[in-house]
């Protein structure tokens, strides 16, 4: 395998909220990135993107993941989810009223369409440098991963206050907080929301929280034991090294495992 070169698949994803960027190119997920996920927080998401962003000819990244607007990061994670698991989001829910189990599913594309901001942005001016100004002079930028890292470890209230303080460029933080938060949600809605779910057994409606970052990273964490079995199966069959196997794009790795399953008639995937 040492003389074999695998062509890495890549795909373009639009970037709408980070100044100076129109799109980035992401590589297909590989075992190195899957194995590196340790949690569902901001740092894990940023490390995942650091490993998947396609580097330029000089070896540098087109942008540092912490500098991306949080809303853009959400959409990149959504693109990774779609590329890996397709468009459908599925989750098992337990009814709060009758304790029956039921499934909640929806289209990620449909959700992204619903989150498209109103292009008119009445009362909000987008400036050439990518920052925003409200009627009355409030001037701010959108939060980034750097801001989130800066408030790690603080209480929720302290973190929210400091994050907004970092984003406010001109205005009075105490007076303008509500307007700025509302404007941010209009301009660049995050994929972090409560969704309505109705129990098919008793009709009870409840709210279910959905966070794109947490959902993707949780899915990758839950598959790490499966990744170990795939590595074992490929190493046993082909005598490839761990690094060679983890270098494979996820799709190609799983295709090889399926071919081995057919020959051995002992399927790893049931």
PDB file of C-alpha atoms in Angstrom:
ATOM      1  CA  UNK A   1       0.000   0.000   0.000  1.00  0.00           C
ATOM      2  CA  UNK A   2       2.957   2.323   0.465  1.00  0.00           C
ATOM      3  CA  UNK A   3       3.165   2.953  -3.295  1.00  0.00           C
ATOM      4  CA  UNK A   4      -0.555   3.597  -3.677  1.00  0.00           C
ATOM      5  CA  UNK A   5      -1.907   7.130  -3.759  1.00  0.00           C
ATOM      6  CA  UNK A   6      -5.533   7.684  -2.784  1.00  0.00           C
ATOM      7  CA  UNK A   7      -7.266  10.680  -4.335  1.00  0.00           C
ATOM      8  CA  UNK A   8      -8.981  12.646  -1.613  1.00  0.00           C
ATOM      9  CA  UNK A   9     -12.492  13.774  -2.431  1.00  0.00           C
ATOM     10  CA  UNK A  10     -13.369  17.347  -1.583  1.00  0.00           C
ATOM     11  CA  UNK A  11     -16.373  19.628  -1.811  1.00  0.00           C
ATOM     12  CA  UNK A  12     -17.073  23.357  -1.656  1.00  0.00           C
ATOM     13  CA  UNK A  13     -19.201  24.927   1.072  1.00  0.00           C
ATOM     14  CA  UNK A  14     -20.404  28.569   0.937  1.00  0.00           C
ATOM     15  CA  UNK A  15     -19.242  30.922   3.685  1.00  0.00           C
ATOM     16  CA  UNK A  16     -21.646  33.799   4.269  1.00  0.00           C
ATOM     17  CA  UNK A  17     -20.737  35.522   7.517  1.00  0.00           C
ATOM     18  CA  UNK A  18     -16.929  35.530   7.827  1.00  0.00           C
ATOM     19  CA  UNK A  19     -15.249  38.613   6.293  1.00  0.00           C
ATOM     20  CA  UNK A  20     -12.990  37.926   3.316  1.00  0.00           C
ATOM     21  CA  UNK A  21     -14.368  34.463   2.548  1.00  0.00           C
ATOM     22  CA  UNK A  22     -16.947  33.290   0.016  1.00  0.00           C
ATOM     23  CA  UNK A  23     -16.413  29.557   0.302  1.00  0.00           C
ATOM     24  CA  UNK A  24     -14.062  26.927   1.669  1.00  0.00           C
ATOM     25  CA  UNK A  25     -13.150  23.468   0.423  1.00  0.00           C
ATOM     26  CA  UNK A  26     -13.567  20.547   2.802  1.00  0.00           C
ATOM     27  CA  UNK A  27     -11.970  17.129   2.441  1.00  0.00           C
ATOM     28  CA  UNK A  28     -13.909  13.956   3.064  1.00  0.00           C
ATOM     29  CA  UNK A  29     -13.808  12.692   6.628  1.00  0.00           C
ATOM     30  CA  UNK A  30     -10.953  10.306   7.446  1.00  0.00           C
ATOM     31  CA  UNK A  31     -10.198   8.074  10.379  1.00  0.00           C
ATOM     32  CA  UNK A  32      -7.686  10.524  11.837  1.00  0.00           C
ATOM     33  CA  UNK A  33     -10.428  13.117  12.335  1.00  0.00           C
ATOM     34  CA  UNK A  34     -13.001  10.571  13.537  1.00  0.00           C
ATOM     35  CA  UNK A  35     -10.566   9.192  16.107  1.00  0.00           C
ATOM     36  CA  UNK A  36      -9.540  12.652  17.362  1.00  0.00           C
ATOM     37  CA  UNK A  37     -13.047  13.659  18.508  1.00  0.00           C
ATOM     38  CA  UNK A  38     -13.161  13.606  22.314  1.00  0.00           C
ATOM     39  CA  UNK A  39     -16.246  15.686  23.094  1.00  0.00           C
ATOM     40  CA  UNK A  40     -18.946  17.928  21.670  1.00  0.00           C
ATOM     41  CA  UNK A  41     -17.569  21.343  22.594  1.00  0.00           C
ATOM     42  CA  UNK A  42     -16.220  24.231  20.559  1.00  0.00           C
ATOM     43  CA  UNK A  43     -12.615  23.043  20.705  1.00  0.00           C
ATOM     44  CA  UNK A  44     -13.503  19.625  19.272  1.00  0.00           C
ATOM     45  CA  UNK A  45     -15.462  21.265  16.447  1.00  0.00           C
ATOM     46  CA  UNK A  46     -12.561  23.584  15.631  1.00  0.00           C
ATOM     47  CA  UNK A  47     -10.054  20.717  15.633  1.00  0.00           C
ATOM     48  CA  UNK A  48     -12.318  18.744  13.298  1.00  0.00           C
ATOM     49  CA  UNK A  49     -12.462  21.648  10.851  1.00  0.00           C
ATOM     50  CA  UNK A  50      -8.709  22.164  11.121  1.00  0.00           C
ATOM     51  CA  UNK A  51      -8.241  18.613   9.880  1.00  0.00           C
ATOM     52  CA  UNK A  52     -10.808  18.845   7.076  1.00  0.00           C
ATOM     53  CA  UNK A  53     -10.209  22.292   5.575  1.00  0.00           C
ATOM     54  CA  UNK A  54      -8.281  21.907   2.315  1.00  0.00           C
ATOM     55  CA  UNK A  55      -4.971  23.694   2.521  1.00  0.00           C
ATOM     56  CA  UNK A  56      -3.685  26.018  -0.183  1.00  0.00           C
ATOM     57  CA  UNK A  57      -0.599  25.325  -2.304  1.00  0.00           C
ATOM     58  CA  UNK A  58       1.663  26.908   0.312  1.00  0.00           C
ATOM     59  CA  UNK A  59       0.300  24.515   2.920  1.00  0.00           C
ATOM     60  CA  UNK A  60      -1.610  27.192   4.804  1.00  0.00           C
ATOM     61  CA  UNK A  61      -5.299  27.092   5.643  1.00  0.00           C
ATOM     62  CA  UNK A  62      -7.596  29.540   3.807  1.00  0.00           C
ATOM     63  CA  UNK A  63      -8.717  30.662   7.263  1.00  0.00           C
ATOM     64  CA  UNK A  64      -8.087  29.697  10.846  1.00  0.00           C
ATOM     65  CA  UNK A  65     -11.138  27.779  12.118  1.00  0.00           C
ATOM     66  CA  UNK A  66     -11.426  29.910  15.303  1.00  0.00           C
ATOM     67  CA  UNK A  67     -11.759  33.017  13.110  1.00  0.00           C
ATOM     68  CA  UNK A  68     -14.874  31.697  11.360  1.00  0.00           C
ATOM     69  CA  UNK A  69     -18.173  33.208  12.433  1.00  0.00           C
ATOM     70  CA  UNK A  70     -20.045  30.742  14.624  1.00  0.00           C
ATOM     71  CA  UNK A  71     -22.936  30.699  12.138  1.00  0.00           C
ATOM     72  CA  UNK A  72     -20.544  29.698   9.343  1.00  0.00           C
ATOM     73  CA  UNK A  73     -19.041  26.982  11.510  1.00  0.00           C
ATOM     74  CA  UNK A  74     -22.523  25.562  12.089  1.00  0.00           C
ATOM     75  CA  UNK A  75     -23.095  25.375   8.352  1.00  0.00           C
ATOM     76  CA  UNK A  76     -19.736  23.724   7.709  1.00  0.00           C
ATOM     77  CA  UNK A  77     -20.583  21.111  10.335  1.00  0.00           C
ATOM     78  CA  UNK A  78     -23.965  20.629   8.657  1.00  0.00           C
ATOM     79  CA  UNK A  79     -22.170  20.065   5.346  1.00  0.00           C
ATOM     80  CA  UNK A  80     -19.898  17.481   6.992  1.00  0.00           C
ATOM     81  CA  UNK A  81     -22.952  15.729   8.447  1.00  0.00           C
ATOM     82  CA  UNK A  82     -24.690  15.632   5.056  1.00  0.00           C
ATOM     83  CA  UNK A  83     -21.558  14.342   3.348  1.00  0.00           C
ATOM     84  CA  UNK A  84     -21.155  11.627   5.975  1.00  0.00           C
ATOM     85  CA  UNK A  85     -24.717  10.641   6.912  1.00  0.00           C
ATOM     86  CA  UNK A  86     -26.839  12.243   4.140  1.00  0.00           C
ATOM     87  CA  UNK A  87     -29.568  14.841   4.621  1.00  0.00           C
ATOM     88  CA  UNK A  88     -31.907  13.217   7.132  1.00  0.00           C
ATOM     89  CA  UNK A  89     -31.610  13.969  10.843  1.00  0.00           C
ATOM     90  CA  UNK A  90     -33.078  11.227  13.056  1.00  0.00           C
ATOM     91  CA  UNK A  91     -33.361  11.153  16.837  1.00  0.00           C
ATOM     92  CA  UNK A  92     -35.125   8.893  19.341  1.00  0.00           C
ATOM     93  CA  UNK A  93     -37.462  10.785  21.703  1.00  0.00           C
ATOM     94  CA  UNK A  94     -39.254   9.709  24.884  1.00  0.00           C
ATOM     95  CA  UNK A  95     -42.663  11.298  25.427  1.00  0.00           C
ATOM     96  CA  UNK A  96     -42.782  13.368  28.612  1.00  0.00           C
ATOM     97  CA  UNK A  97     -46.452  12.463  29.131  1.00  0.00           C
ATOM     98  CA  UNK A  98     -46.853   8.753  28.362  1.00  0.00           C
ATOM     99  CA  UNK A  99     -43.176   7.660  28.241  1.00  0.00           C
ATOM    100  CA  UNK A 100     -43.624   6.131  24.778  1.00  0.00           C
ATOM    101  CA  UNK A 101     -40.591   6.128  22.507  1.00  0.00           C
ATOM    102  CA  UNK A 102     -40.913   7.723  19.085  1.00  0.00           C
ATOM    103  CA  UNK A 103     -38.672   9.056  16.339  1.00  0.00           C
ATOM    104  CA  UNK A 104     -38.132  12.666  15.348  1.00  0.00           C
ATOM    105  CA  UNK A 105     -36.746  13.166  11.864  1.00  0.00           C
ATOM    106  CA  UNK A 106     -36.374  16.100   9.518  1.00  0.00           C
ATOM    107  CA  UNK A 107     -34.401  17.274   6.498  1.00  0.00           C
ATOM    108  CA  UNK A 108     -31.220  19.217   7.175  1.00  0.00           C
ATOM    109  CA  UNK A 109     -31.647  21.047   3.859  1.00  0.00           C
ATOM    110  CA  UNK A 110     -35.162  22.095   4.860  1.00  0.00           C
ATOM    111  CA  UNK A 111     -33.876  23.411   8.182  1.00  0.00           C
ATOM    112  CA  UNK A 112     -31.101  25.360   6.465  1.00  0.00           C
ATOM    113  CA  UNK A 113     -33.649  26.878   4.094  1.00  0.00           C
ATOM    114  CA  UNK A 114     -35.792  27.994   7.035  1.00  0.00           C
ATOM    115  CA  UNK A 115     -32.741  29.621   8.609  1.00  0.00           C
ATOM    116  CA  UNK A 116     -31.945  31.739   5.572  1.00  0.00           C
ATOM    117  CA  UNK A 117     -31.984  35.382   6.752  1.00  0.00           C
ATOM    118  CA  UNK A 118     -34.215  37.995   5.210  1.00  0.00           C
ATOM    119  CA  UNK A 119     -32.000  39.558   2.547  1.00  0.00           C
ATOM    120  CA  UNK A 120     -33.463  43.003   3.163  1.00  0.00           C
ATOM    121  CA  UNK A 121     -32.283  43.078   6.819  1.00  0.00           C
ATOM    122  CA  UNK A 122     -34.420  46.123   7.519  1.00  0.00           C
ATOM    123  CA  UNK A 123     -32.690  48.526   9.893  1.00  0.00           C
ATOM    124  CA  UNK A 124     -29.389  46.609   9.678  1.00  0.00           C
ATOM    125  CA  UNK A 125     -26.516  47.766   7.469  1.00  0.00           C
ATOM    126  CA  UNK A 126     -23.728  45.365   6.503  1.00  0.00           C
ATOM    127  CA  UNK A 127     -20.493  47.306   6.127  1.00  0.00           C
ATOM    128  CA  UNK A 128     -17.654  46.575   3.710  1.00  0.00           C
ATOM    129  CA  UNK A 129     -15.503  45.046   6.460  1.00  0.00           C
ATOM    130  CA  UNK A 130     -18.178  42.471   7.304  1.00  0.00           C
ATOM    131  CA  UNK A 131     -19.376  44.208  10.464  1.00  0.00           C
ATOM    132  CA  UNK A 132     -22.890  45.550  11.032  1.00  0.00           C
ATOM    133  CA  UNK A 133     -24.481  48.809  12.094  1.00  0.00           C
ATOM    134  CA  UNK A 134     -27.994  49.275  13.467  1.00  0.00           C
ATOM    135  CA  UNK A 135     -30.155  52.349  13.209  1.00  0.00           C
ATOM    136  CA  UNK A 136     -29.033  54.538  16.082  1.00  0.00           C
ATOM    137  CA  UNK A 137     -25.348  53.776  15.589  1.00  0.00           C
ATOM    138  CA  UNK A 138     -24.826  50.427  17.325  1.00  0.00           C
ATOM    139  CA  UNK A 139     -21.834  48.845  15.574  1.00  0.00           C
ATOM    140  CA  UNK A 140     -20.936  45.165  16.068  1.00  0.00           C
ATOM    141  CA  UNK A 141     -19.500  42.034  14.501  1.00  0.00           C
ATOM    142  CA  UNK A 142     -20.685  38.449  14.644  1.00  0.00           C
ATOM    143  CA  UNK A 143     -19.226  36.094  17.281  1.00  0.00           C
ATOM    144  CA  UNK A 144     -16.494  33.650  16.289  1.00  0.00           C
ATOM    145  CA  UNK A 145     -14.860  30.574  17.713  1.00  0.00           C
ATOM    146  CA  UNK A 146     -12.177  32.804  19.221  1.00  0.00           C
ATOM    147  CA  UNK A 147     -14.868  34.549  21.252  1.00  0.00           C
ATOM    148  CA  UNK A 148     -16.287  31.230  22.425  1.00  0.00           C
ATOM    149  CA  UNK A 149     -12.855  29.998  23.499  1.00  0.00           C
ATOM    150  CA  UNK A 150     -12.277  33.246  25.381  1.00  0.00           C
ATOM    151  CA  UNK A 151     -15.333  32.665  27.580  1.00  0.00           C
ATOM    152  CA  UNK A 152     -14.827  28.963  28.294  1.00  0.00           C
ATOM    153  CA  UNK A 153     -15.125  28.161  31.972  1.00  0.00           C
ATOM    154  CA  UNK A 154     -17.327  31.138  32.808  1.00  0.00           C
ATOM    155  CA  UNK A 155     -20.903  30.859  34.023  1.00  0.00           C
ATOM    156  CA  UNK A 156     -23.531  31.107  31.252  1.00  0.00           C
ATOM    157  CA  UNK A 157     -24.439  34.680  32.211  1.00  0.00           C
ATOM    158  CA  UNK A 158     -20.811  35.795  32.467  1.00  0.00           C
ATOM    159  CA  UNK A 159     -19.939  34.086  29.185  1.00  0.00           C
ATOM    160  CA  UNK A 160     -22.839  35.720  27.323  1.00  0.00           C
ATOM    161  CA  UNK A 161     -21.942  39.148  28.728  1.00  0.00           C
ATOM    162  CA  UNK A 162     -18.253  38.893  27.810  1.00  0.00           C
ATOM    163  CA  UNK A 163     -18.979  37.470  24.355  1.00  0.00           C
ATOM    164  CA  UNK A 164     -21.280  40.384  23.519  1.00  0.00           C
ATOM    165  CA  UNK A 165     -18.760  42.827  24.951  1.00  0.00           C
ATOM    166  CA  UNK A 166     -16.097  41.442  22.606  1.00  0.00           C
ATOM    167  CA  UNK A 167     -18.450  41.769  19.618  1.00  0.00           C
ATOM    168  CA  UNK A 168     -19.673  45.318  20.351  1.00  0.00           C
ATOM    169  CA  UNK A 169     -17.539  47.812  18.431  1.00  0.00           C
ATOM    170  CA  UNK A 170     -19.488  50.976  19.195  1.00  0.00           C
ATOM    171  CA  UNK A 171     -22.445  51.462  21.516  1.00  0.00           C
ATOM    172  CA  UNK A 172     -23.559  50.970  25.100  1.00  0.00           C
ATOM    173  CA  UNK A 173     -23.440  47.308  26.119  1.00  0.00           C
ATOM    174  CA  UNK A 174     -26.093  47.591  28.834  1.00  0.00           C
ATOM    175  CA  UNK A 175     -28.546  49.516  26.675  1.00  0.00           C
ATOM    176  CA  UNK A 176     -27.881  47.778  23.361  1.00  0.00           C
ATOM    177  CA  UNK A 177     -27.536  44.106  24.380  1.00  0.00           C
ATOM    178  CA  UNK A 178     -31.104  43.093  23.482  1.00  0.00           C
ATOM    179  CA  UNK A 179     -31.032  44.872  20.111  1.00  0.00           C
ATOM    180  CA  UNK A 180     -27.652  43.397  19.241  1.00  0.00           C
ATOM    181  CA  UNK A 181     -28.714  39.853  20.175  1.00  0.00           C
ATOM    182  CA  UNK A 182     -31.908  40.166  18.147  1.00  0.00           C
ATOM    183  CA  UNK A 183     -29.995  41.514  15.154  1.00  0.00           C
ATOM    184  CA  UNK A 184     -27.432  38.697  15.330  1.00  0.00           C
ATOM    185  CA  UNK A 185     -30.223  36.126  15.277  1.00  0.00           C
ATOM    186  CA  UNK A 186     -31.794  37.806  12.244  1.00  0.00           C
ATOM    187  CA  UNK A 187     -28.494  38.169  10.362  1.00  0.00           C
ATOM    188  CA  UNK A 188     -26.919  34.792  11.096  1.00  0.00           C
ATOM    189  CA  UNK A 189     -29.226  32.362  12.927  1.00  0.00           C
ATOM    190  CA  UNK A 190     -27.384  29.559  14.673  1.00  0.00           C
ATOM    191  CA  UNK A 191     -28.249  25.893  14.280  1.00  0.00           C
ATOM    192  CA  UNK A 192     -29.035  25.708  17.989  1.00  0.00           C
ATOM    193  CA  UNK A 193     -32.767  25.693  18.642  1.00  0.00           C
ATOM    194  CA  UNK A 194     -35.812  24.008  20.160  1.00  0.00           C
ATOM    195  CA  UNK A 195     -37.961  21.943  17.790  1.00  0.00           C
ATOM    196  CA  UNK A 196     -41.567  20.881  18.341  1.00  0.00           C
ATOM    197  CA  UNK A 197     -42.168  17.126  18.568  1.00  0.00           C
ATOM    198  CA  UNK A 198     -45.607  15.496  18.814  1.00  0.00           C
ATOM    199  CA  UNK A 199     -46.036  12.037  20.359  1.00  0.00           C
ATOM    200  CA  UNK A 200     -47.929   9.765  17.904  1.00  0.00           C
ATOM    201  CA  UNK A 201     -49.360   7.732  20.803  1.00  0.00           C
ATOM    202  CA  UNK A 202     -50.937  10.377  23.048  1.00  0.00           C
ATOM    203  CA  UNK A 203     -50.612  13.570  21.011  1.00  0.00           C
ATOM    204  CA  UNK A 204     -48.527  15.377  23.642  1.00  0.00           C
ATOM    205  CA  UNK A 205     -46.342  18.105  22.156  1.00  0.00           C
ATOM    206  CA  UNK A 206     -42.955  18.850  23.651  1.00  0.00           C
ATOM    207  CA  UNK A 207     -39.827  20.773  22.762  1.00  0.00           C
ATOM    208  CA  UNK A 208     -36.630  18.984  21.757  1.00  0.00           C
ATOM    209  CA  UNK A 209     -33.326  20.821  21.642  1.00  0.00           C
ATOM    210  CA  UNK A 210     -31.213  20.484  18.485  1.00  0.00           C
ATOM    211  CA  UNK A 211     -27.618  21.678  18.210  1.00  0.00           C
ATOM    212  CA  UNK A 212     -25.808  20.929  14.953  1.00  0.00           C
ATOM    213  CA  UNK A 213     -22.365  20.825  16.511  1.00  0.00           C
ATOM    214  CA  UNK A 214     -23.380  18.502  19.326  1.00  0.00           C
ATOM    215  CA  UNK A 215     -25.390  16.239  17.014  1.00  0.00           C
ATOM    216  CA  UNK A 216     -22.523  15.693  14.556  1.00  0.00           C
ATOM    217  CA  UNK A 217     -19.817  15.224  17.174  1.00  0.00           C
ATOM    218  CA  UNK A 218     -22.006  12.848  19.187  1.00  0.00           C
ATOM    219  CA  UNK A 219     -22.566  10.734  16.070  1.00  0.00           C
ATOM    220  CA  UNK A 220     -18.802  10.533  15.488  1.00  0.00           C
ATOM    221  CA  UNK A 221     -18.135   9.665  19.135  1.00  0.00           C
ATOM    222  CA  UNK A 222     -20.699   6.867  19.046  1.00  0.00           C
ATOM    223  CA  UNK A 223     -18.991   5.318  16.015  1.00  0.00           C
ATOM    224  CA  UNK A 224     -15.456   5.215  17.429  1.00  0.00           C
ATOM    225  CA  UNK A 225     -15.795   1.598  18.574  1.00  0.00           C
ATOM    226  CA  UNK A 226     -16.988   0.759  15.056  1.00  0.00           C
ATOM    227  CA  UNK A 227     -13.906   2.536  13.679  1.00  0.00           C
ATOM    228  CA  UNK A 228     -11.688   0.304  15.819  1.00  0.00           C
ATOM    229  CA  UNK A 229     -13.338  -2.802  14.350  1.00  0.00           C
ATOM    230  CA  UNK A 230     -12.879  -1.450  10.818  1.00  0.00           C
ATOM    231  CA  UNK A 231      -9.185  -0.828  11.479  1.00  0.00           C
ATOM    232  CA  UNK A 232      -8.821  -4.365  12.844  1.00  0.00           C
ATOM    233  CA  UNK A 233     -10.617  -5.880   9.851  1.00  0.00           C
ATOM    234  CA  UNK A 234      -8.476  -4.005   7.300  1.00  0.00           C
ATOM    235  CA  UNK A 235      -5.216  -4.592   9.149  1.00  0.00           C
ATOM    236  CA  UNK A 236      -5.965  -8.318   9.382  1.00  0.00           C
ATOM    237  CA  UNK A 237      -6.902  -8.606   5.715  1.00  0.00           C
ATOM    238  CA  UNK A 238      -4.310  -6.345   4.076  1.00  0.00           C
ATOM    239  CA  UNK A 239      -1.579  -5.940   6.712  1.00  0.00           C
ATOM    240  CA  UNK A 240      -1.825  -2.173   6.377  1.00  0.00           C
ATOM    241  CA  UNK A 241      -0.489   0.025   9.151  1.00  0.00           C
ATOM    242  CA  UNK A 242      -2.750   2.012  11.471  1.00  0.00           C
ATOM    243  CA  UNK A 243      -1.685   5.280   9.853  1.00  0.00           C
ATOM    244  CA  UNK A 244      -2.382   3.966   6.354  1.00  0.00           C
ATOM    245  CA  UNK A 245      -5.871   2.863   7.359  1.00  0.00           C
ATOM    246  CA  UNK A 246      -6.702   6.114   9.155  1.00  0.00           C
ATOM    247  CA  UNK A 247      -5.516   8.027   6.070  1.00  0.00           C
ATOM    248  CA  UNK A 248      -8.281   6.444   4.002  1.00  0.00           C
ATOM    249  CA  UNK A 249     -11.399   8.511   3.314  1.00  0.00           C
ATOM    250  CA  UNK A 250     -14.232   7.114   5.438  1.00  0.00           C
ATOM    251  CA  UNK A 251     -16.263   6.061   2.386  1.00  0.00           C
ATOM    252  CA  UNK A 252     -13.358   4.139   0.862  1.00  0.00           C
ATOM    253  CA  UNK A 253     -12.457   2.506   4.179  1.00  0.00           C
ATOM    254  CA  UNK A 254     -16.002   1.249   4.633  1.00  0.00           C
ATOM    255  CA  UNK A 255     -16.172   0.063   1.023  1.00  0.00           C
ATOM    256  CA  UNK A 256     -13.088  -2.090   1.619  1.00  0.00           C
ATOM    257  CA  UNK A 257     -14.602  -3.518   4.806  1.00  0.00           C
ATOM    258  CA  UNK A 258     -17.769  -4.461   2.918  1.00  0.00           C
ATOM    259  CA  UNK A 259     -15.736  -6.256   0.258  1.00  0.00           C
ATOM    260  CA  UNK A 260     -13.895  -8.189   2.953  1.00  0.00           C
ATOM    261  CA  UNK A 261     -17.264  -9.041   4.534  1.00  0.00           C
ATOM    262  CA  UNK A 262     -18.484 -10.508   1.247  1.00  0.00           C
ATOM    263  CA  UNK A 263     -15.404 -12.692   0.904  1.00  0.00           C
ATOM    264  CA  UNK A 264     -15.368 -13.795   4.541  1.00  0.00           C
ATOM    265  CA  UNK A 265     -19.161 -14.078   4.879  1.00  0.00           C
ATOM    266  CA  UNK A 266     -18.816 -12.688   8.413  1.00  0.00           C
ATOM    267  CA  UNK A 267     -20.277  -9.216   7.998  1.00  0.00           C
ATOM    268  CA  UNK A 268     -19.169  -6.429  10.274  1.00  0.00           C
ATOM    269  CA  UNK A 269     -22.199  -4.445   9.058  1.00  0.00           C
ATOM    270  CA  UNK A 270     -25.467  -6.210   9.802  1.00  0.00           C
TER     271      UNK A 270
END
